[in-house]
Amino acid sequence: MKNREILTLQFGNYANYVGTHFWNIQEAGFQYEPGAEIGEIDHNITFREGQNHRGDMTYTPRMLCVDLKGSLGHLSEDGDLYADESMADLRSGKPDTIASQIPWNSQSIEVVEGQEVKKSQYQMDLDSMGQAQDEKDYAFSSTVQSWSDFMHTRYHPRSVNIIREYNHSNDENSFDTFTNGRELWRNESFGEDFSDKIRQYIEECDNCQGFQVFFDAIDGFSGLTARCFDELNDEYGKTVLAYPLIPPHVRNFKNADAAASSLIRIVNLSMSFMSLIESVSLFVPLSTMAQGWRDVATSRDFPNITYNPENFYQTSAILATFLETISLKYRAKDLLQPMILADFCSDLSAYGLKMSAANLGLPFNMSTACDTLEQPKHIFTHLTPNSEVSRGQMMQTVVRGIHRSQIAALEPRASSSVLSVFPYADASLKMQKYLERFDSANVIPVMTCETPMPVKVPYPEEIFAKIISAATSGSQYLTEKPLRISSIPVLAGITSTKHLMGTIDSLHVEAEKVKLGKLCRFRETGLESDEYTEVLHKLLDFRDLYDDRVAL
């Protein structure tokens, strides 16, 4: 296949937590050693080569992200990979340095010194040594205040975009409504500038497949993303795969108590779903919470990992693990028979069923006592809120980190005319039958990738405490003492089934209860009752599509 570039867009603070892990995981799998085996993953699909002002070659994500003012921590908007060293002191914000750089009479200029944001210990180690210290406990889960604190991958200067009209806060959310975000796109200082940056990335591509979009679906970023979808469709007409994210811990909105914040969140989600139904090729809601509309108190249970359900750093790593694994379907090299993004989405969205559910096995079917596949008690955990899909068509599935020799022992060798050309096809068929045996699902097809997911700092290794405590030195997934997990096998799947009718219906039920007239924030930002009523009708129509397709 020729180049198959994809542009990734990230909207919102939690989306950037997820995105930071997503890029970190990919970079952790880069092969730098001379003579290393040719990998199975084509990183050029989501990364791009470039050159900074010093003439150094760079390799950065093909990505644009958006967040609020004050969310970057120590990071400057243009990053540090392309930074001009002569400007480093100026950016530090020290008054004496700034005054010396001003080309006119600095005595008549008042310089206001802002509060200095200290770098995390992890970032300081990257600056001083070029790498993290594996033996050091950085305590990310208790110290991370911004996604920049654990960012290993360096971004292109155009990647980071800040909304200056709203301030980020860990206590409350001021960017509160879908309509606020929708209106912000019309602002020339944002909408046109962001569209230009998209165009620059697309013009660099030889054969751009389309866009994958991670966005916070509960606040103003939902409306901003909706306008971006319109822009992508009008200008490019390419495939758009969207992942609306629901954070595990929902901050109250500004000047709203918990009850009012829940209602605002429901309206935002409903408006966002309407936009997704109309504008994207496929969307897969993601959350580590079992419910995501009004009640977000119950977290998903993963049999083999332990995590703090309200911790952004840990929960975003779980979602990023799913995204990084399932995206192998369209990021793998030709040997694994990857799909193009358009086919990936169309296989899951037949008959207009544009919403699918996510499933994750983390780690997948791994026994720390031996290296053979055993019957798992739980194949996967659902990652789509308000979804308990018991049976269905897991129509896109990736299993990584299981060697072909292990799969070969599962069943007698299958005959296939394509085996001589694609030796992985046999393993995929066997894994498909293996999963069907335990889940009673029609799994078509399965991609098997021998490369496990790397687990390196700053990934939250502590979530695997159960595995580490039960580990023996004979497990292939553990490094030398002290015992640490260096890689894990993962299963990621996307399910399209009529049971999602209940997911959509539960949102509609909650949305219908909302008395829009009592939410002054929406009235102030231009949401009319007629528009909201239309949204409710469209949710019902979308729900009925799943009811009609009883064969799924």
JSON list of N, CA and C in Angstrom, two decimals, residues 366-437:
[
{"chain": "A", "resi": 366, "resn": "MET", "atom": "N", "xyz": [-3.53, -13.35, 29.70]},
{"chain": "A", "resi": 366, "resn": "MET", "atom": "CA", "xyz": [-2.13, -13.59, 30.08]},
{"chain": "A", "resi": 366, "resn": "MET", "atom": "C", "xyz": [-2.08, -14.27, 31.43]},
{"chain": "A", "resi": 367, "resn": "SER", "atom": "N", "xyz": [-1.42, -15.40, 31.50]},
{"chain": "A", "resi": 367, "resn": "SER", "atom": "CA", "xyz": [-1.17, -16.07, 32.76]},
{"chain": "A", "resi": 367, "resn": "SER", "atom": "C", "xyz": [0.27, -15.80, 33.16]},
{"chain": "A", "resi": 368, "resn": "THR", "atom": "N", "xyz": [0.48, -15.28, 34.35]},
{"chain": "A", "resi": 368, "resn": "THR", "atom": "CA", "xyz": [1.84, -15.01, 34.81]},
{"chain": "A", "resi": 368, "resn": "THR", "atom": "C", "xyz": [2.55, -16.26, 35.28]},
{"chain": "A", "resi": 369, "resn": "ALA", "atom": "N", "xyz": [1.84, -17.38, 35.32]},
{"chain": "A", "resi": 369, "resn": "ALA", "atom": "CA", "xyz": [2.45, -18.62, 35.77]},
{"chain": "A", "resi": 369, "resn": "ALA", "atom": "C", "xyz": [2.99, -19.45, 34.62]},
{"chain": "A", "resi": 370, "resn": "CYS", "atom": "N", "xyz": [2.48, -19.22, 33.44]},
{"chain": "A", "resi": 370, "resn": "CYS", "atom": "CA", "xyz": [2.95, -19.98, 32.28]},
{"chain": "A", "resi": 370, "resn": "CYS", "atom": "C", "xyz": [2.73, -19.16, 31.04]},
{"chain": "A", "resi": 371, "resn": "ASP", "atom": "N", "xyz": [3.25, -19.61, 29.94]},
{"chain": "A", "resi": 371, "resn": "ASP", "atom": "CA", "xyz": [3.20, -18.85, 28.69]},
{"chain": "A", "resi": 371, "resn": "ASP", "atom": "C", "xyz": [2.25, -19.46, 27.68]},
{"chain": "A", "resi": 372, "resn": "THR", "atom": "N", "xyz": [1.25, -20.19, 28.12]},
{"chain": "A", "resi": 372, "resn": "THR", "atom": "CA", "xyz": [0.30, -20.79, 27.21]},
{"chain": "A", "resi": 372, "resn": "THR", "atom": "C", "xyz": [-1.05, -20.11, 27.37]},
{"chain": "A", "resi": 373, "resn": "LEU", "atom": "N", "xyz": [-1.81, -20.09, 26.31]},
{"chain": "A", "resi": 373, "resn": "LEU", "atom": "CA", "xyz": [-3.14, -19.52, 26.36]},
{"chain": "A", "resi": 373, "resn": "LEU", "atom": "C", "xyz": [-4.06, -20.42, 27.17]},
{"chain": "A", "resi": 374, "resn": "GLU", "atom": "N", "xyz": [-4.79, -19.83, 28.10]},
{"chain": "A", "resi": 374, "resn": "GLU", "atom": "CA", "xyz": [-5.75, -20.57, 28.89]},
{"chain": "A", "resi": 374, "resn": "GLU", "atom": "C", "xyz": [-7.12, -19.95, 28.72]},
{"chain": "A", "resi": 375, "resn": "GLN", "atom": "N", "xyz": [-8.15, -20.72, 29.06]},
{"chain": "A", "resi": 375, "resn": "GLN", "atom": "CA", "xyz": [-9.50, -20.18, 28.94]},
{"chain": "A", "resi": 375, "resn": "GLN", "atom": "C", "xyz": [-9.68, -19.03, 29.93]},
{"chain": "A", "resi": 376, "resn": "PRO", "atom": "N", "xyz": [-9.99, -17.84, 29.44]},
{"chain": "A", "resi": 376, "resn": "PRO", "atom": "CA", "xyz": [-10.13, -16.70, 30.35]},
{"chain": "A", "resi": 376, "resn": "PRO", "atom": "C", "xyz": [-11.52, -16.66, 30.98]},
{"chain": "A", "resi": 377, "resn": "LYS", "atom": "N", "xyz": [-11.59, -16.14, 32.20]},
{"chain": "A", "resi": 377, "resn": "LYS", "atom": "CA", "xyz": [-12.89, -15.95, 32.82]},
{"chain": "A", "resi": 377, "resn": "LYS", "atom": "C", "xyz": [-13.61, -14.77, 32.18]},
{"chain": "A", "resi": 378, "resn": "HIS", "atom": "N", "xyz": [-12.85, -13.76, 31.84]},
{"chain": "A", "resi": 378, "resn": "HIS", "atom": "CA", "xyz": [-13.41, -12.58, 31.19]},
{"chain": "A", "resi": 378, "resn": "HIS", "atom": "C", "xyz": [-12.52, -12.25, 30.00]},
{"chain": "A", "resi": 379, "resn": "ILE", "atom": "N", "xyz": [-13.09, -12.28, 28.81]},
{"chain": "A", "resi": 379, "resn": "ILE", "atom": "CA", "xyz": [-12.29, -11.95, 27.64]},
{"chain": "A", "resi": 379, "resn": "ILE", "atom": "C", "xyz": [-12.04, -10.46, 27.56]},
{"chain": "A", "resi": 380, "resn": "PHE", "atom": "N", "xyz": [-13.06, -9.66, 27.85]},
{"chain": "A", "resi": 380, "resn": "PHE", "atom": "CA", "xyz": [-12.87, -8.22, 27.73]},
{"chain": "A", "resi": 380, "resn": "PHE", "atom": "C", "xyz": [-13.80, -7.48, 28.69]},
{"chain": "A", "resi": 381, "resn": "THR", "atom": "N", "xyz": [-13.54, -6.20, 28.84]},
{"chain": "A", "resi": 381, "resn": "THR", "atom": "CA", "xyz": [-14.38, -5.29, 29.62]},
{"chain": "A", "resi": 381, "resn": "THR", "atom": "C", "xyz": [-14.90, -4.22, 28.67]},
{"chain": "A", "resi": 382, "resn": "HIS", "atom": "N", "xyz": [-16.16, -3.85, 28.84]},
{"chain": "A", "resi": 382, "resn": "HIS", "atom": "CA", "xyz": [-16.76, -2.82, 27.98]},
{"chain": "A", "resi": 382, "resn": "HIS", "atom": "C", "xyz": [-16.22, -1.44, 28.34]},
{"chain": "A", "resi": 383, "resn": "LEU", "atom": "N", "xyz": [-15.99, -0.64, 27.33]},
{"chain": "A", "resi": 383, "resn": "LEU", "atom": "CA", "xyz": [-15.51, 0.73, 27.53]},
{"chain": "A", "resi": 383, "resn": "LEU", "atom": "C", "xyz": [-16.49, 1.78, 27.04]},
{"chain": "A", "resi": 384, "resn": "THR", "atom": "N", "xyz": [-17.66, 1.34, 26.58]},
{"chain": "A", "resi": 384, "resn": "THR", "atom": "CA", "xyz": [-18.69, 2.30, 26.17]},
{"chain": "A", "resi": 384, "resn": "THR", "atom": "C", "xyz": [-19.71, 2.42, 27.29]},
{"chain": "A", "resi": 385, "resn": "PRO", "atom": "N", "xyz": [-19.95, 3.62, 27.81]},
{"chain": "A", "resi": 385, "resn": "PRO", "atom": "CA", "xyz": [-20.85, 3.78, 28.96]},
{"chain": "A", "resi": 385, "resn": "PRO", "atom": "C", "xyz": [-22.27, 3.41, 28.62]},
{"chain": "A", "resi": 386, "resn": "ASN", "atom": "N", "xyz": [-23.01, 2.98, 29.66]},
{"chain": "A", "resi": 386, "resn": "ASN", "atom": "CA", "xyz": [-24.41, 2.58, 29.52]},
{"chain": "A", "resi": 386, "resn": "ASN", "atom": "C", "xyz": [-24.57, 1.49, 28.47]},
{"chain": "A", "resi": 387, "resn": "SER", "atom": "N", "xyz": [-23.57, 0.63, 28.38]},
{"chain": "A", "resi": 387, "resn": "SER", "atom": "CA", "xyz": [-23.59, -0.45, 27.40]},
{"chain": "A", "resi": 387, "resn": "SER", "atom": "C", "xyz": [-23.19, -1.75, 28.07]},
{"chain": "A", "resi": 388, "resn": "GLU", "atom": "N", "xyz": [-24.04, -2.74, 27.97]},
{"chain": "A", "resi": 388, "resn": "GLU", "atom": "CA", "xyz": [-23.74, -4.07, 28.48]},
{"chain": "A", "resi": 388, "resn": "GLU", "atom": "C", "xyz": [-24.04, -5.08, 27.38]},
{"chain": "A", "resi": 389, "resn": "VAL", "atom": "N", "xyz": [-23.24, -5.04, 26.34]},
{"chain": "A", "resi": 389, "resn": "VAL", "atom": "CA", "xyz": [-23.47, -5.88, 25.17]},
{"chain": "A", "resi": 389, "resn": "VAL", "atom": "C", "xyz": [-23.02, -7.31, 25.49]},
{"chain": "A", "resi": 390, "resn": "SER", "atom": "N", "xyz": [-23.98, -8.23, 25.57]},
{"chain": "A", "resi": 390, "resn": "SER", "atom": "CA", "xyz": [-23.64, -9.61, 25.91]},
{"chain": "A", "resi": 390, "resn": "SER", "atom": "C", "xyz": [-23.31, -10.44, 24.67]},
{"chain": "A", "resi": 391, "resn": "ARG", "atom": "N", "xyz": [-23.98, -10.15, 23.59]},
{"chain": "A", "resi": 391, "resn": "ARG", "atom": "CA", "xyz": [-23.72, -10.85, 22.34]},
{"chain": "A", "resi": 391, "resn": "ARG", "atom": "C", "xyz": [-23.75, -9.84, 21.22]},
{"chain": "A", "resi": 392, "resn": "GLY", "atom": "N", "xyz": [-23.05, -10.15, 20.16]},
{"chain": "A", "resi": 392, "resn": "GLY", "atom": "CA", "xyz": [-23.08, -9.23, 19.04]},
{"chain": "A", "resi": 392, "resn": "GLY", "atom": "C", "xyz": [-22.00, -9.57, 18.04]},
{"chain": "A", "resi": 393, "resn": "GLN", "atom": "N", "xyz": [-21.82, -8.70, 17.12]},
{"chain": "A", "resi": 393, "resn": "GLN", "atom": "CA", "xyz": [-20.79, -8.87, 16.12]},
{"chain": "A", "resi": 393, "resn": "GLN", "atom": "C", "xyz": [-19.61, -7.98, 16.47]},
{"chain": "A", "resi": 394, "resn": "MET", "atom": "N", "xyz": [-18.55, -8.58, 16.98]},
{"chain": "A", "resi": 394, "resn": "MET", "atom": "CA", "xyz": [-17.34, -7.80, 17.20]},
{"chain": "A", "resi": 394, "resn": "MET", "atom": "C", "xyz": [-16.63, -7.75, 15.87]},
{"chain": "A", "resi": 395, "resn": "MET", "atom": "N", "xyz": [-16.99, -6.79, 15.06]},
{"chain": "A", "resi": 395, "resn": "MET", "atom": "CA", "xyz": [-16.62, -6.82, 13.65]},
{"chain": "A", "resi": 395, "resn": "MET", "atom": "C", "xyz": [-15.22, -6.28, 13.38]},
{"chain": "A", "resi": 396, "resn": "GLN", "atom": "N", "xyz": [-14.61, -5.64, 14.36]},
{"chain": "A", "resi": 396, "resn": "GLN", "atom": "CA", "xyz": [-13.22, -5.23, 14.22]},
{"chain": "A", "resi": 396, "resn": "GLN", "atom": "C", "xyz": [-12.49, -5.63, 15.50]},
{"chain": "A", "resi": 397, "resn": "THR", "atom": "N", "xyz": [-11.52, -6.50, 15.37]},
{"chain": "A", "resi": 397, "resn": "THR", "atom": "CA", "xyz": [-10.83, -7.02, 16.54]},
{"chain": "A", "resi": 397, "resn": "THR", "atom": "C", "xyz": [-9.33, -7.10, 16.28]},
{"chain": "A", "resi": 398, "resn": "VAL", "atom": "N", "xyz": [-8.55, -6.69, 17.28]},
{"chain": "A", "resi": 398, "resn": "VAL", "atom": "CA", "xyz": [-7.10, -6.79, 17.21]},
{"chain": "A", "resi": 398, "resn": "VAL", "atom": "C", "xyz": [-6.61, -7.51, 18.46]},
{"chain": "A", "resi": 399, "resn": "VAL", "atom": "N", "xyz": [-5.78, -8.52, 18.26]},
{"chain": "A", "resi": 399, "resn": "VAL", "atom": "CA", "xyz": [-5.11, -9.19, 19.36]},
{"chain": "A", "resi": 399, "resn": "VAL", "atom": "C", "xyz": [-3.61, -9.01, 19.15]},
{"chain": "A", "resi": 400, "resn": "ARG", "atom": "N", "xyz": [-2.95, -8.42, 20.11]},
{"chain": "A", "resi": 400, "resn": "ARG", "atom": "CA", "xyz": [-1.52, -8.19, 19.98]},
{"chain": "A", "resi": 400, "resn": "ARG", "atom": "C", "xyz": [-0.76, -8.80, 21.16]},
{"chain": "A", "resi": 401, "resn": "GLY", "atom": "N", "xyz": [0.48, -9.21, 20.87]},
{"chain": "A", "resi": 401, "resn": "GLY", "atom": "CA", "xyz": [1.33, -9.74, 21.94]},
{"chain": "A", "resi": 401, "resn": "GLY", "atom": "C", "xyz": [1.22, -11.22, 22.16]},
{"chain": "A", "resi": 402, "resn": "ILE", "atom": "N", "xyz": [0.51, -11.94, 21.27]},
{"chain": "A", "resi": 402, "resn": "ILE", "atom": "CA", "xyz": [0.42, -13.39, 21.35]},
{"chain": "A", "resi": 402, "resn": "ILE", "atom": "C", "xyz": [1.20, -13.97, 20.17]},
{"chain": "A", "resi": 403, "resn": "HIS", "atom": "N", "xyz": [2.19, -14.79, 20.46]},
{"chain": "A", "resi": 403, "resn": "HIS", "atom": "CA", "xyz": [3.04, -15.32, 19.40]},
{"chain": "A", "resi": 403, "resn": "HIS", "atom": "C", "xyz": [2.30, -16.35, 18.57]},
{"chain": "A", "resi": 404, "resn": "ARG", "atom": "N", "xyz": [2.67, -16.42, 17.29]},
{"chain": "A", "resi": 404, "resn": "ARG", "atom": "CA", "xyz": [2.00, -17.37, 16.39]},
{"chain": "A", "resi": 404, "resn": "ARG", "atom": "C", "xyz": [2.14, -18.81, 16.86]},
{"chain": "A", "resi": 405, "resn": "SER", "atom": "N", "xyz": [3.24, -19.14, 17.53]},
{"chain": "A", "resi": 405, "resn": "SER", "atom": "CA", "xyz": [3.40, -20.51, 18.02]},
{"chain": "A", "resi": 405, "resn": "SER", "atom": "C", "xyz": [2.37, -20.84, 19.09]},
{"chain": "A", "resi": 406, "resn": "GLN", "atom": "N", "xyz": [1.98, -19.84, 19.89]},
{"chain": "A", "resi": 406, "resn": "GLN", "atom": "CA", "xyz": [0.94, -20.06, 20.89]},
{"chain": "A", "resi": 406, "resn": "GLN", "atom": "C", "xyz": [-0.41, -20.25, 20.22]},
{"chain": "A", "resi": 407, "resn": "ILE", "atom": "N", "xyz": [-0.68, -19.44, 19.20]},
{"chain": "A", "resi": 407, "resn": "ILE", "atom": "CA", "xyz": [-1.95, -19.56, 18.49]},
{"chain": "A", "resi": 407, "resn": "ILE", "atom": "C", "xyz": [-2.01, -20.88, 17.73]},
{"chain": "A", "resi": 408, "resn": "ALA", "atom": "N", "xyz": [-0.88, -21.33, 17.17]},
{"chain": "A", "resi": 408, "resn": "ALA", "atom": "CA", "xyz": [-0.85, -22.57, 16.40]},
{"chain": "A", "resi": 408, "resn": "ALA", "atom": "C", "xyz": [-1.24, -23.77, 17.25]},
{"chain": "A", "resi": 409, "resn": "ALA", "atom": "N", "xyz": [-1.01, -23.70, 18.54]},
{"chain": "A", "resi": 409, "resn": "ALA", "atom": "CA", "xyz": [-1.34, -24.82, 19.43]},
{"chain": "A", "resi": 409, "resn": "ALA", "atom": "C", "xyz": [-2.81, -24.88, 19.78]},
{"chain": "A", "resi": 410, "resn": "LEU", "atom": "N", "xyz": [-3.56, -23.88, 19.39]},
{"chain": "A", "resi": 410, "resn": "LEU", "atom": "CA", "xyz": [-4.96, -23.84, 19.77]},
{"chain": "A", "resi": 410, "resn": "LEU", "atom": "C", "xyz": [-5.78, -24.88, 19.02]},
{"chain": "A", "resi": 411, "resn": "GLU", "atom": "N", "xyz": [-5.58, -24.99, 17.72]},
{"chain": "A", "resi": 411, "resn": "GLU", "atom": "CA", "xyz": [-6.40, -25.87, 16.89]},
{"chain": "A", "resi": 411, "resn": "GLU", "atom": "C", "xyz": [-5.54, -26.45, 15.77]},
{"chain": "A", "resi": 412, "resn": "PRO", "atom": "N", "xyz": [-6.04, -27.48, 15.09]},
{"chain": "A", "resi": 412, "resn": "PRO", "atom": "CA", "xyz": [-5.30, -27.99, 13.93]},
{"chain": "A", "resi": 412, "resn": "PRO", "atom": "C", "xyz": [-5.11, -26.89, 12.89]},
{"chain": "A", "resi": 413, "resn": "ARG", "atom": "N", "xyz": [-4.03, -27.00, 12.16]},
{"chain": "A", "resi": 413, "resn": "ARG", "atom": "CA", "xyz": [-3.71, -25.99, 11.15]},
{"chain": "A", "resi": 413, "resn": "ARG", "atom": "C", "xyz": [-4.81, -25.91, 10.10]},
{"chain": "A", "resi": 414, "resn": "ALA", "atom": "N", "xyz": [-5.26, -24.69, 9.86]},
{"chain": "A", "resi": 414, "resn": "ALA", "atom": "CA", "xyz": [-6.30, -24.47, 8.87]},
{"chain": "A", "resi": 414, "resn": "ALA", "atom": "C", "xyz": [-5.67, -24.32, 7.50]},
{"chain": "A", "resi": 415, "resn": "SER", "atom": "N", "xyz": [-6.37, -24.77, 6.50]},
{"chain": "A", "resi": 415, "resn": "SER", "atom": "CA", "xyz": [-5.86, -24.63, 5.13]},
{"chain": "A", "resi": 415, "resn": "SER", "atom": "C", "xyz": [-6.37, -23.32, 4.55]},
{"chain": "A", "resi": 416, "resn": "SER", "atom": "N", "xyz": [-5.50, -22.64, 3.87]},
{"chain": "A", "resi": 416, "resn": "SER", "atom": "CA", "xyz": [-5.89, -21.38, 3.24]},
{"chain": "A", "resi": 416, "resn": "SER", "atom": "C", "xyz": [-4.98, -21.11, 2.06]},
{"chain": "A", "resi": 417, "resn": "SER", "atom": "N", "xyz": [-5.58, -20.67, 0.98]},
{"chain": "A", "resi": 417, "resn": "SER", "atom": "CA", "xyz": [-4.79, -20.43, -0.22]},
{"chain": "A", "resi": 417, "resn": "SER", "atom": "C", "xyz": [-3.91, -19.20, -0.10]},
{"chain": "A", "resi": 418, "resn": "VAL", "atom": "N", "xyz": [-4.18, -18.34, 0.92]},
{"chain": "A", "resi": 418, "resn": "VAL", "atom": "CA", "xyz": [-3.40, -17.11, 1.04]},
{"chain": "A", "resi": 418, "resn": "VAL", "atom": "C", "xyz": [-2.23, -17.26, 2.01]},
{"chain": "A", "resi": 419, "resn": "LEU", "atom": "N", "xyz": [-2.08, -18.45, 2.59]},
{"chain": "A", "resi": 419, "resn": "LEU", "atom": "CA", "xyz": [-1.05, -18.59, 3.62]},
{"chain": "A", "resi": 419, "resn": "LEU", "atom": "C", "xyz": [0.34, -18.36, 3.07]},
{"chain": "A", "resi": 420, "resn": "SER", "atom": "N", "xyz": [0.57, -18.74, 1.82]},
{"chain": "A", "resi": 420, "resn": "SER", "atom": "CA", "xyz": [1.91, -18.58, 1.28]},
{"chain": "A", "resi": 420, "resn": "SER", "atom": "C", "xyz": [2.27, -17.11, 1.10]},
{"chain": "A", "resi": 421, "resn": "VAL", "atom": "N", "xyz": [1.27, -16.27, 0.95]},
{"chain": "A", "resi": 421, "resn": "VAL", "atom": "CA", "xyz": [1.52, -14.84, 0.76]},
{"chain": "A", "resi": 421, "resn": "VAL", "atom": "C", "xyz": [1.43, -14.10, 2.08]},
{"chain": "A", "resi": 422, "resn": "PHE", "atom": "N", "xyz": [0.41, -14.45, 2.89]},
{"chain": "A", "resi": 422, "resn": "PHE", "atom": "CA", "xyz": [0.21, -13.79, 4.17]},
{"chain": "A", "resi": 422, "resn": "PHE", "atom": "C", "xyz": [0.24, -14.83, 5.29]},
{"chain": "A", "resi": 423, "resn": "PRO", "atom": "N", "xyz": [1.42, -15.10, 5.85]},
{"chain": "A", "resi": 423, "resn": "PRO", "atom": "CA", "xyz": [1.53, -16.14, 6.86]},
{"chain": "A", "resi": 423, "resn": "PRO", "atom": "C", "xyz": [0.74, -15.85, 8.12]},
{"chain": "A", "resi": 424, "resn": "TYR", "atom": "N", "xyz": [0.33, -14.58, 8.33]},
{"chain": "A", "resi": 424, "resn": "TYR", "atom": "CA", "xyz": [-0.43, -14.27, 9.54]},
{"chain": "A", "resi": 424, "resn": "TYR", "atom": "C", "xyz": [-1.91, -14.64, 9.40]},
{"chain": "A", "resi": 425, "resn": "ALA", "atom": "N", "xyz": [-2.38, -14.88, 8.20]},
{"chain": "A", "resi": 425, "resn": "ALA", "atom": "CA", "xyz": [-3.79, -15.15, 7.99]},
{"chain": "A", "resi": 425, "resn": "ALA", "atom": "C", "xyz": [-4.23, -16.38, 8.76]},
{"chain": "A", "resi": 426, "resn": "ASP", "atom": "N", "xyz": [-3.42, -17.39, 8.80]},
{"chain": "A", "resi": 426, "resn": "ASP", "atom": "CA", "xyz": [-3.76, -18.61, 9.51]},
{"chain": "A", "resi": 426, "resn": "ASP", "atom": "C", "xyz": [-3.93, -18.33, 10.99]},
{"chain": "A", "resi": 427, "resn": "ALA", "atom": "N", "xyz": [-3.02, -17.58, 11.57]},
{"chain": "A", "resi": 427, "resn": "ALA", "atom": "CA", "xyz": [-3.11, -17.25, 12.98]},
{"chain": "A", "resi": 427, "resn": "ALA", "atom": "C", "xyz": [-4.37, -16.45, 13.27]},
{"chain": "A", "resi": 428, "resn": "SER", "atom": "N", "xyz": [-4.74, -15.56, 12.37]},
{"chain": "A", "resi": 428, "resn": "SER", "atom": "CA", "xyz": [-5.94, -14.75, 12.57]},
{"chain": "A", "resi": 428, "resn": "SER", "atom": "C", "xyz": [-7.19, -15.61, 12.58]},
{"chain": "A", "resi": 429, "resn": "LEU", "atom": "N", "xyz": [-7.26, -16.58, 11.66]},
{"chain": "A", "resi": 429, "resn": "LEU", "atom": "CA", "xyz": [-8.41, -17.47, 11.62]},
{"chain": "A", "resi": 429, "resn": "LEU", "atom": "C", "xyz": [-8.52, -18.28, 12.91]},
{"chain": "A", "resi": 430, "resn": "LYS", "atom": "N", "xyz": [-7.40, -18.75, 13.39]},
{"chain": "A", "resi": 430, "resn": "LYS", "atom": "CA", "xyz": [-7.42, -19.54, 14.61]},
{"chain": "A", "resi": 430, "resn": "LYS", "atom": "C", "xyz": [-7.84, -18.70, 15.81]},
{"chain": "A", "resi": 431, "resn": "MET", "atom": "N", "xyz": [-7.32, -17.49, 15.89]},
{"chain": "A", "resi": 431, "resn": "MET", "atom": "CA", "xyz": [-7.71, -16.62, 16.99]},
{"chain": "A", "resi": 431, "resn": "MET", "atom": "C", "xyz": [-9.18, -16.27, 16.91]},
{"chain": "A", "resi": 432, "resn": "GLN", "atom": "N", "xyz": [-9.70, -16.12, 15.70]},
{"chain": "A", "resi": 432, "resn": "GLN", "atom": "CA", "xyz": [-11.13, -15.86, 15.54]},
{"chain": "A", "resi": 432, "resn": "GLN", "atom": "C", "xyz": [-11.95, -17.00, 16.13]},
{"chain": "A", "resi": 433, "resn": "LYS", "atom": "N", "xyz": [-11.62, -18.23, 15.79]},
{"chain": "A", "resi": 433, "resn": "LYS", "atom": "CA", "xyz": [-12.34, -19.38, 16.30]},
{"chain": "A", "resi": 433, "resn": "LYS", "atom": "C", "xyz": [-12.20, -19.49, 17.82]},
{"chain": "A", "resi": 434, "resn": "TYR", "atom": "N", "xyz": [-11.02, -19.16, 18.31]},
{"chain": "A", "resi": 434, "resn": "TYR", "atom": "CA", "xyz": [-10.78, -19.22, 19.75]},
{"chain": "A", "resi": 434, "resn": "TYR", "atom": "C", "xyz": [-11.70, -18.25, 20.49]},
{"chain": "A", "resi": 435, "resn": "LEU", "atom": "N", "xyz": [-11.82, -17.02, 19.98]},
{"chain": "A", "resi": 435, "resn": "LEU", "atom": "CA", "xyz": [-12.66, -16.03, 20.64]},
{"chain": "A", "resi": 435, "resn": "LEU", "atom": "C", "xyz": [-14.14, -16.39, 20.52]},
{"chain": "A", "resi": 436, "resn": "GLU", "atom": "N", "xyz": [-14.53, -16.93, 19.38]},
{"chain": "A", "resi": 436, "resn": "GLU", "atom": "CA", "xyz": [-15.92, -17.33, 19.19]},
{"chain": "A", "resi": 436, "resn": "GLU", "atom": "C", "xyz": [-16.32, -18.41, 20.20]},
{"chain": "A", "resi": 437, "resn": "ARG", "atom": "N", "xyz": [-15.38, -19.27, 20.55]},
{"chain": "A", "resi": 437, "resn": "ARG", "atom": "CA", "xyz": [-15.67, -20.39, 21.46]},
{"chain": "A", "resi": 437, "resn": "ARG", "atom": "C", "xyz": [-16.07, -19.88, 22.84]}
]
